[in-house]
């Protein structure tokens, strides 16, 4: 692998650039981005070696598509049109069904590998890129059988070299589960932030009373609306299902409180404490 | 201050014990706890110097009541009955109105200072106690004017020595605001954990796909139901109000999704991003 092209040099694309360069400094990293400012920052931060253009993709060994999920769906077919027969293209988006469907019949479908590295922070842009972001994280690969064998092999080796665990899933299952463990968390956090901000017009009160528990629960409310709006839109039916269940659980909790059923409230929490062991398995 | 009695040698009581000992190793720390196991652990961990009894409280310079908020309300009057005229008693509970009301007419009201150090973790018991837990944290003091001046002065100096910022509030305002910035976060987190666990019967799916965002949002769902059930019960009306507003915000978000109003979804998130600056002020 000599030439890697990163389309979208933000948090994920940028962090991949840094890590790939660390693995092998001989690899040339090229950046493509709608924002000239981001490209300049990426150059300055050593994330990319050179700016590039879609027309250069013919020279790429690997193309990493790391842009919002709506533009990824329209951009991926164009990228596949421009690459060589030996180029691998991956995307890293938070939904997998729409993008897999978008290229299902593309003549270069076998050059594409659908991936979702479960890693990130609440920050965005090249300045948010960090080395080692993917270490010990999970990468979900979808429809692996639709990618040419030799290209899968090279790309999966790269993920393993970056320290990632690989899991395989079909795109439908991926989008359904990820709605629970990622998309819903973001909405619960955004709405918690909203509820508190609305109430506490005088921000000094939040400032004075909020502790680390609030900070942790509301952290994801710092996330980028530019990135998350298209994710929710694309995964609409799954996200609505999780929201329905979440709202029902909250309503049930409220109604237990209203009727003073605090033994049941206790049990609701006790049963959920099991999340401790589940999370111990993850982190 | 020579003799400090800690009733409830758990996370908060235990951490206070460790910090007070660090400030001045000459201070004798006595422990009282319903659990003999916790007392033994506290001795072993150097949190307390000796086990003690309610009858010994007559010798105390300072009594720290660090037990669940329901038992604190019934225990505080008994403690006040047993102390000397020069003893200060503080509680550290997450609600302040019920406990202030419980001793409003107690002849020793002036020996009591109502405090809420906003500090903690999701863990419990003496083994969860950590040094420096209170550094740079806020301590909300209620009804300071009802405490004897010389006792307030000594106690506030202790908090300042532990590195805490002091804020004054009336108990009604405390309980209302804390419902937003602390109690609601716990419920949102518990219900998020519940929603995901219910869905993902096969825990491997959570294990494989959950990232740091989910971990952060669900962290408080590890908290102790023994501690939190009485808090919700005691602060019922405020907590229900926050839950109402939170549920309404979630429903609105869901309905915007259902009607494909993704520009509004974007704005909901964009407006809430302001939490960044608010949190930067806190932490």
XYZ file of C-alpha atoms in Angstrom:
566
model
C 0.000 0.000 0.000
C 1.684 3.210 -1.179
C -0.982 5.811 -1.674
C -3.914 6.421 0.636
C -6.545 9.033 -0.217
C -8.675 10.372 2.596
C -11.906 12.080 1.594
C -12.955 14.111 4.621
C -9.992 14.923 6.848
C -11.973 15.308 10.074
C -11.951 13.428 13.366
C -12.185 9.924 11.883
C -10.467 10.469 8.528
C -7.733 12.492 10.195
C -7.140 9.979 12.975
C -6.877 7.188 10.395
C -4.334 9.300 8.495
C -2.196 9.786 11.597
C -2.282 6.103 12.488
C -1.540 4.855 8.982
C 1.431 7.214 8.803
C 2.644 5.888 12.171
C 2.440 2.325 10.903
C 4.474 3.076 7.814
C 5.910 6.501 7.156
C 6.578 5.584 3.523
C 2.866 5.626 2.754
C 1.795 8.846 1.053
C -1.412 10.310 2.431
C -3.515 12.504 0.158
C -6.389 14.648 1.374
C -9.619 15.654 -0.327
C -12.098 17.858 1.534
C -14.863 20.332 0.727
C -13.216 22.712 3.186
C -9.952 24.283 2.089
C -9.381 25.384 5.698
C -9.611 21.797 6.897
C -7.194 20.676 4.193
C -4.697 23.355 5.248
C -5.060 22.319 8.877
C -4.622 18.665 7.956
C -1.406 19.494 6.079
C -0.127 21.541 8.976
C -0.932 18.820 11.508
C 0.859 16.186 9.431
C -2.374 14.268 8.811
C -1.883 14.411 5.042
C 1.169 14.842 2.872
C -0.602 16.512 -0.024
C -3.912 17.917 -1.131
C -5.539 15.973 -3.941
C -8.477 15.848 -6.279
C -11.097 13.279 -7.271
C -9.319 12.913 -10.612
C -6.223 11.587 -8.787
C -8.108 8.629 -7.269
C -7.024 6.446 -10.167
C -3.634 6.295 -8.408
C -5.010 5.257 -5.037
C -4.331 1.960 -3.301
C -6.845 2.796 -0.613
C -9.569 5.443 -0.502
C -11.125 6.252 2.864
C -14.493 7.975 2.663
C -14.983 9.773 5.979
C -17.726 12.300 5.326
C -21.310 12.656 6.626
C -23.458 9.630 5.788
C -25.750 11.432 3.337
C -22.960 12.775 1.134
C -21.125 9.456 1.494
C -24.049 7.702 -0.219
C -23.904 10.022 -3.238
C -20.104 10.271 -3.301
C -19.237 6.570 -3.103
C -20.518 5.683 -6.626
C -18.552 8.623 -8.058
C -15.415 7.454 -6.254
C -15.890 3.902 -7.529
C -16.166 5.305 -11.064
C -12.764 6.950 -10.753
C -10.556 4.310 -9.148
C -8.391 1.594 -10.661
C -9.219 -2.113 -10.538
C -6.808 -2.585 -7.637
C -8.068 0.217 -5.446
C -9.965 -0.513 -2.240
C -12.564 1.997 -1.116
C -13.883 1.972 2.428
C -16.377 4.192 4.172
C -16.553 4.647 7.936
C -20.122 5.878 8.383
C -22.436 5.157 11.288
C -25.113 3.555 9.051
C -24.417 0.738 6.659
C -27.635 -0.194 4.831
C -28.127 2.946 2.717
C -24.546 3.016 1.485
C -24.438 -0.717 0.753
C -27.685 -0.366 -1.187
C -26.370 2.658 -3.098
C -23.597 0.619 -4.698
C -25.204 -2.841 -4.738
C -25.242 -2.868 -8.521
C -22.173 -0.799 -9.171
C -19.755 -2.545 -11.530
C -16.982 -1.864 -9.002
C -18.915 -3.139 -5.972
C -16.091 -5.597 -5.303
C -13.676 -2.717 -4.741
C -15.740 -1.420 -1.822
C -15.654 -2.574 1.812
C -18.331 -1.282 4.193
C -16.845 -0.566 7.625
C -17.853 1.132 10.839
C -14.993 1.697 13.245
C -16.735 2.292 16.574
C -14.507 5.081 17.766
C -14.728 8.799 18.122
C -15.120 11.725 20.443
C -17.639 14.557 20.632
C -15.270 16.826 18.663
C -14.912 17.400 14.913
C -12.503 18.543 12.233
C -8.800 17.824 11.625
C -7.840 19.366 14.979
C -9.912 16.675 16.705
C -7.862 13.902 15.060
C -5.862 11.852 17.551
C -3.302 9.073 17.281
C -4.308 5.686 18.584
C -8.047 6.415 18.439
C -8.785 2.962 17.034
C -6.720 0.863 19.377
C -8.793 -1.863 21.031
C -11.922 -0.553 19.341
C -14.361 -2.639 17.328
C -14.707 -2.356 13.574
C -17.942 -3.702 12.154
C -17.607 -4.966 8.603
C -20.734 -5.451 6.494
C -21.241 -7.621 3.421
C -17.622 -8.716 3.500
C -18.414 -11.413 0.946
C -19.180 -8.758 -1.661
C -15.629 -7.391 -1.579
C -12.880 -8.914 -3.697
C -10.909 -11.351 -1.586
C -7.459 -9.852 -2.064
C -8.751 -6.354 -1.284
C -10.572 -7.492 1.886
C -7.457 -9.222 3.051
C -5.227 -6.156 2.709
C -7.764 -3.860 4.331
C -8.570 -6.153 7.247
C -4.855 -6.473 7.906
C -4.654 -2.685 8.107
C -7.460 -2.590 10.710
C -5.783 -5.312 12.707
C -2.490 -3.415 12.541
C -4.325 -0.365 13.910
C -5.293 -2.501 16.900
C -8.945 -3.050 16.017
C -11.159 -6.069 16.659
C -13.102 -7.095 13.592
C -16.758 -8.148 13.712
C -18.960 -9.126 10.772
C -22.621 -8.240 10.469
C -25.212 -7.671 7.821
C -26.117 -4.009 7.246
C -29.708 -4.405 8.509
C -28.552 -5.857 11.832
C -25.788 -3.277 12.119
C -28.173 -0.350 11.672
C -30.690 -1.809 14.102
C -28.204 -2.485 16.914
C -26.201 0.700 16.421
C -29.423 2.696 16.849
C -29.581 1.317 20.407
C -25.975 1.573 21.500
C -25.019 4.766 19.723
C -27.762 6.799 18.061
C -30.148 6.674 21.041
C -27.356 7.710 23.440
C -26.813 10.825 21.376
C -30.493 11.778 21.415
C -30.862 11.079 25.148
C -27.851 13.289 25.762
C -28.966 16.103 23.444
C -32.427 16.165 25.013
C -30.978 16.110 28.522
C -28.835 19.113 27.624
C -31.831 20.846 26.097
C -34.055 20.206 29.135
C -31.498 21.598 31.539
C -30.562 24.614 29.397
C -34.227 25.525 28.920
C -34.867 25.387 32.630
C -31.717 27.021 33.792
C -31.846 30.272 31.881
C -29.432 31.599 34.420
C -26.442 29.507 33.518
C -24.669 30.231 36.778
C -27.021 27.746 38.404
C -25.870 24.968 36.076
C -22.297 26.074 36.465
C -22.491 25.913 40.233
C -24.395 22.687 40.709
C -23.486 20.370 37.879
C -21.043 17.629 38.755
C -19.160 14.967 36.887
C -22.288 12.807 36.567
C -24.114 15.436 34.555
C -20.997 16.125 32.513
C -20.688 12.471 31.575
C -24.355 12.036 30.689
C -24.508 15.191 28.602
C -21.125 14.837 26.888
C -22.530 13.623 23.578
C -24.682 16.775 23.349
C -21.501 18.512 22.228
C -21.520 16.405 19.051
C -21.772 17.855 15.575
C -25.309 18.402 14.201
C -23.801 18.396 10.699
C -22.733 14.798 11.219
C -25.670 13.552 13.283
C -28.671 14.968 11.413
C -27.996 12.810 8.325
C -27.359 9.753 10.511
C -30.771 10.086 12.185
C -32.430 10.787 8.830
C -30.876 7.770 7.153
C -31.568 5.407 10.055
C -34.975 6.925 10.750
C -37.121 3.858 11.367
C -34.619 2.158 13.685
C -33.975 5.353 15.615
C -37.697 6.015 16.052
C -38.125 2.495 17.402
C -35.421 3.036 20.031
C -36.901 6.418 20.935
C -40.320 4.839 21.382
C -38.961 2.259 23.781
C -36.857 4.799 25.641
C -39.805 7.187 26.046
C -42.014 4.315 27.232
C -39.459 3.303 29.837
C -39.224 6.888 31.073
C -43.014 7.199 31.216
C -43.242 3.972 33.174
C -40.608 5.220 35.604
C -42.510 8.490 36.014
C -45.789 6.710 36.586
C -44.180 4.444 39.220
C -43.010 7.587 40.970
C -46.413 9.233 40.731
C -48.074 6.225 42.342
C -45.340 5.948 44.996
C -44.239 2.476 43.869
C -40.704 2.998 45.051
C -40.051 -0.714 45.509
C -40.536 -1.038 41.774
C -38.362 2.013 41.139
C -35.678 0.255 43.187
C -36.015 -2.895 41.088
C -35.878 -0.927 37.821
C -32.503 0.412 38.886
C -31.248 -2.806 40.444
C -31.956 -4.732 37.247
C -30.217 -2.108 35.175
C -27.090 -2.211 37.354
C -26.248 -5.271 35.276
C -24.871 -2.771 32.777
C -21.748 -2.767 35.005
C -20.773 -6.284 34.030
C -21.732 -5.690 30.411
C -19.553 -2.589 30.223
C -16.694 -4.312 32.019
C -16.693 -6.666 29.081
C -16.319 -3.776 26.640
C -13.849 -1.326 28.052
C -11.019 20.005 65.784
C -9.856 16.781 67.452
C -12.581 14.202 67.036
C -14.576 13.611 63.869
C -17.370 11.036 63.793
C -18.467 9.724 60.447
C -21.868 8.048 60.332
C -21.874 6.047 57.100
C -18.340 5.185 55.973
C -19.165 4.824 52.267
C -18.029 6.703 49.178
C -18.714 10.215 50.508
C -18.199 9.662 54.247
C -15.095 7.591 53.568
C -13.597 10.107 51.142
C -14.171 12.888 53.684
C -12.416 10.763 56.306
C -9.375 10.244 54.076
C -9.142 13.935 53.212
C -9.574 15.154 56.789
C -6.844 12.784 57.910
C -4.572 14.097 55.136
C -5.168 17.668 56.286
C -4.276 16.890 59.886
C -3.169 13.455 60.969
C -3.719 14.369 64.627
C -7.481 14.360 64.112
C -9.085 11.133 65.366
C -11.663 9.723 62.987
C -14.418 7.537 64.450
C -16.747 5.421 62.340
C -20.366 4.448 62.867
C -22.118 2.284 60.296
C -25.017 -0.165 60.140
C -22.685 -2.564 58.341
C -19.955 -4.159 60.448
C -18.252 -5.267 57.222
C -18.039 -1.673 56.032
C -16.635 -0.591 59.389
C -13.967 -3.291 59.205
C -13.102 -2.254 55.652
C -12.949 1.401 56.697
C -10.535 0.534 59.514
C -8.405 -1.518 57.189
C -8.314 1.216 54.544
C -7.282 3.848 57.103
C -10.504 5.776 56.638
C -11.303 5.619 60.356
C -9.110 5.164 63.421
C -11.763 3.509 65.559
C -15.265 2.118 65.497
C -17.701 4.088 67.631
C -21.248 4.243 68.863
C -24.030 6.826 68.936
C -23.454 7.181 72.704
C -19.911 8.477 72.003
C -21.164 11.444 69.964
C -21.074 13.612 73.071
C -17.282 13.744 72.517
C -17.465 14.792 68.876
C -16.230 18.083 67.485
C -17.722 17.266 64.122
C -20.289 14.643 63.100
C -20.650 13.859 59.396
C -23.903 12.167 58.470
C -23.308 10.390 55.157
C -26.141 7.872 54.863
C -29.099 7.568 52.457
C -31.376 10.622 52.538
C -34.360 8.837 54.103
C -32.459 7.465 57.090
C -30.585 10.764 57.381
C -33.891 12.537 58.031
C -34.769 10.224 60.922
C -31.209 9.923 62.244
C -30.284 13.618 62.361
C -32.643 14.512 65.269
C -31.286 11.553 67.265
C -27.723 12.697 66.597
C -28.560 16.246 67.660
C -29.991 14.841 70.904
C -26.694 13.171 71.728
C -24.051 15.782 70.943
C -22.477 18.494 73.100
C -23.186 22.194 72.728
C -19.955 22.656 70.796
C -20.458 19.851 68.283
C -21.189 20.608 64.632
C -23.287 18.117 62.699
C -23.366 18.172 58.908
C -25.172 15.991 56.432
C -24.097 15.529 52.822
C -27.342 14.353 51.210
C -28.558 15.082 47.703
C -31.811 16.710 48.933
C -31.913 19.521 51.446
C -35.539 20.473 52.117
C -36.744 17.348 53.947
C -33.767 17.239 56.276
C -33.870 20.965 57.027
C -37.585 20.653 57.786
C -37.001 17.610 60.003
C -34.891 19.615 62.449
C -36.388 23.081 61.961
C -37.672 23.142 65.530
C -34.988 21.020 67.145
C -33.459 22.741 70.184
C -30.030 22.024 68.715
C -30.834 23.340 65.209
C -27.926 25.765 65.535
C -25.478 22.851 65.777
C -26.491 21.576 62.320
C -25.189 22.742 58.937
C -26.961 21.469 55.802
C -24.437 20.741 53.037
C -24.336 19.052 49.661
C -20.846 18.464 48.332
C -21.393 17.893 44.599
C -18.920 15.091 44.200
C -19.060 11.358 43.780
C -18.684 8.452 41.455
C -21.026 5.645 40.438
C -19.463 3.353 43.071
C -20.374 2.776 46.726
C -18.974 1.605 50.053
C -15.668 2.276 51.849
C -13.676 0.728 49.008
C -15.047 3.438 46.701
C -13.612 6.192 48.929
C -10.898 8.238 47.234
C -8.546 10.993 48.348
C -9.038 14.402 46.818
C -12.617 13.695 45.715
C -13.747 17.151 46.799
C -11.009 19.236 45.292
C -12.390 21.994 43.058
C -15.912 20.698 43.609
C -18.869 22.812 44.709
C -20.430 22.527 48.140
C -23.958 23.900 48.401
C -24.788 25.146 51.882
C -28.439 25.667 52.841
C -29.910 27.842 55.576
C -26.449 28.905 56.714
C -28.015 31.611 58.892
C -29.627 28.950 61.077
C -26.259 27.545 62.164
C -24.340 29.041 65.096
C -21.755 31.444 63.738
C -18.673 29.913 65.325
C -19.662 26.439 64.137
C -20.338 27.597 60.559
C -16.994 29.315 60.498
C -15.023 26.224 61.521
C -16.912 23.948 59.161
C -16.686 26.240 56.156
C -12.949 26.531 56.762
C -12.732 22.745 56.619
C -14.534 22.673 53.244
C -12.259 25.389 51.914
C -9.224 23.455 53.153
C -10.531 20.423 51.232
C -10.450 22.591 48.107
C -14.185 23.155 47.729
C -16.031 26.218 46.402
C -18.886 27.242 48.677
C -22.272 28.353 47.342
C -25.309 29.335 49.414
C -28.876 28.487 48.479
C -32.218 27.931 50.123
C -33.283 24.273 50.352
C -36.253 24.702 47.980
C -34.051 26.164 45.213
C -31.377 23.545 45.847
C -33.803 20.643 45.467
C -35.376 22.135 42.338
C -32.092 22.787 40.517
C -30.389 19.583 41.619
C -33.294 17.615 40.146
C -32.266 19.001 36.733
C -28.502 18.707 36.893
C -28.220 15.498 38.873
C -31.356 13.490 39.528
C -32.639 13.636 35.930
C -29.228 12.573 34.577
C -29.420 9.446 36.697
C -32.892 8.530 35.447
C -32.001 9.231 31.807
C -28.981 7.002 32.201
C -30.823 4.191 34.025
C -33.577 4.164 31.400
C -31.045 4.201 28.568
C -29.347 1.192 30.119
C -32.700 -0.521 30.574
C -33.788 0.136 26.979
C -30.597 -1.287 25.550
C -30.450 -4.301 27.872
C -34.083 -5.192 27.118
C -33.451 -5.055 23.406
C -30.109 -6.732 23.347
C -30.902 -9.990 25.093
C -27.789 -11.324 23.493
C -25.248 -9.265 25.339
C -22.506 -9.996 22.857
C -24.167 -7.501 20.554
C -23.827 -4.752 23.120
C -20.335 -5.901 23.922
C -19.283 -5.713 20.317
C -20.883 -2.485 19.254
C -20.936 -0.144 22.221
C -18.323 2.577 22.195
C -17.128 5.227 24.583
C -20.163 7.410 23.846
C -22.575 4.796 25.135
C -20.311 4.088 28.095
C -20.285 7.746 29.091
C -24.046 8.205 28.712
C -24.905 5.053 30.624
C -22.266 5.382 33.359
C -24.678 6.603 36.026
C -26.821 3.478 35.535
C -24.198 1.717 37.641
C -25.235 3.836 40.625
C -26.639 2.388 43.830
C -30.437 1.869 43.950
C -30.157 1.871 47.770
C -28.969 5.439 47.634
C -31.036 6.714 44.719
C -34.507 5.331 45.498
C -34.852 7.490 48.640
C -33.509 10.531 46.795
C -36.176 10.229 44.089
C -38.848 9.554 46.703
C -37.915 12.558 48.793
C -37.582 14.925 45.832
C -40.579 13.431 44.048
C -42.368 16.527 42.773
C -39.229 18.200 41.415
C -38.023 14.994 39.787
C -41.398 14.368 38.139
C -41.318 17.905 36.752
C -37.906 17.327 35.158
C -39.040 13.969 33.797
C -42.107 15.590 32.241
C -40.003 18.145 30.438
C -37.429 15.569 29.360
C -40.105 13.211 28.005
C -41.765 16.111 26.165
C -38.482 17.092 24.547
C -37.889 13.494 23.452
C -41.413 13.227 22.069
C -40.958 16.448 20.149
C -37.687 15.153 18.717
C -39.385 11.919 17.705
C -42.286 13.730 16.080
C -39.872 15.974 14.127
C -38.211 12.798 12.866
C -41.529 11.187 11.954
C -42.530 14.208 9.900
C -39.077 14.462 8.286
C -38.382 17.916 9.713
C -34.671 17.373 9.757
C -33.849 21.077 9.559
C -35.544 21.416 12.928
C -33.715 18.338 14.246
C -30.505 20.059 13.184
C -31.479 23.227 15.063
C -32.438 21.266 18.196
C -28.913 19.885 18.306
C -27.182 23.100 17.234
C -28.893 25.043 20.034
C -27.954 22.408 22.576
C -24.300 22.463 21.530
C -24.149 25.537 23.787
C -23.696 23.003 26.596
C -20.013 22.986 25.525
C -19.375 26.495 26.785
C -21.483 25.893 29.879
C -19.512 22.768 30.766
C -16.206 24.470 30.035
C -17.156 26.815 32.831
C -17.615 23.913 35.231
C -14.830 21.465 34.720
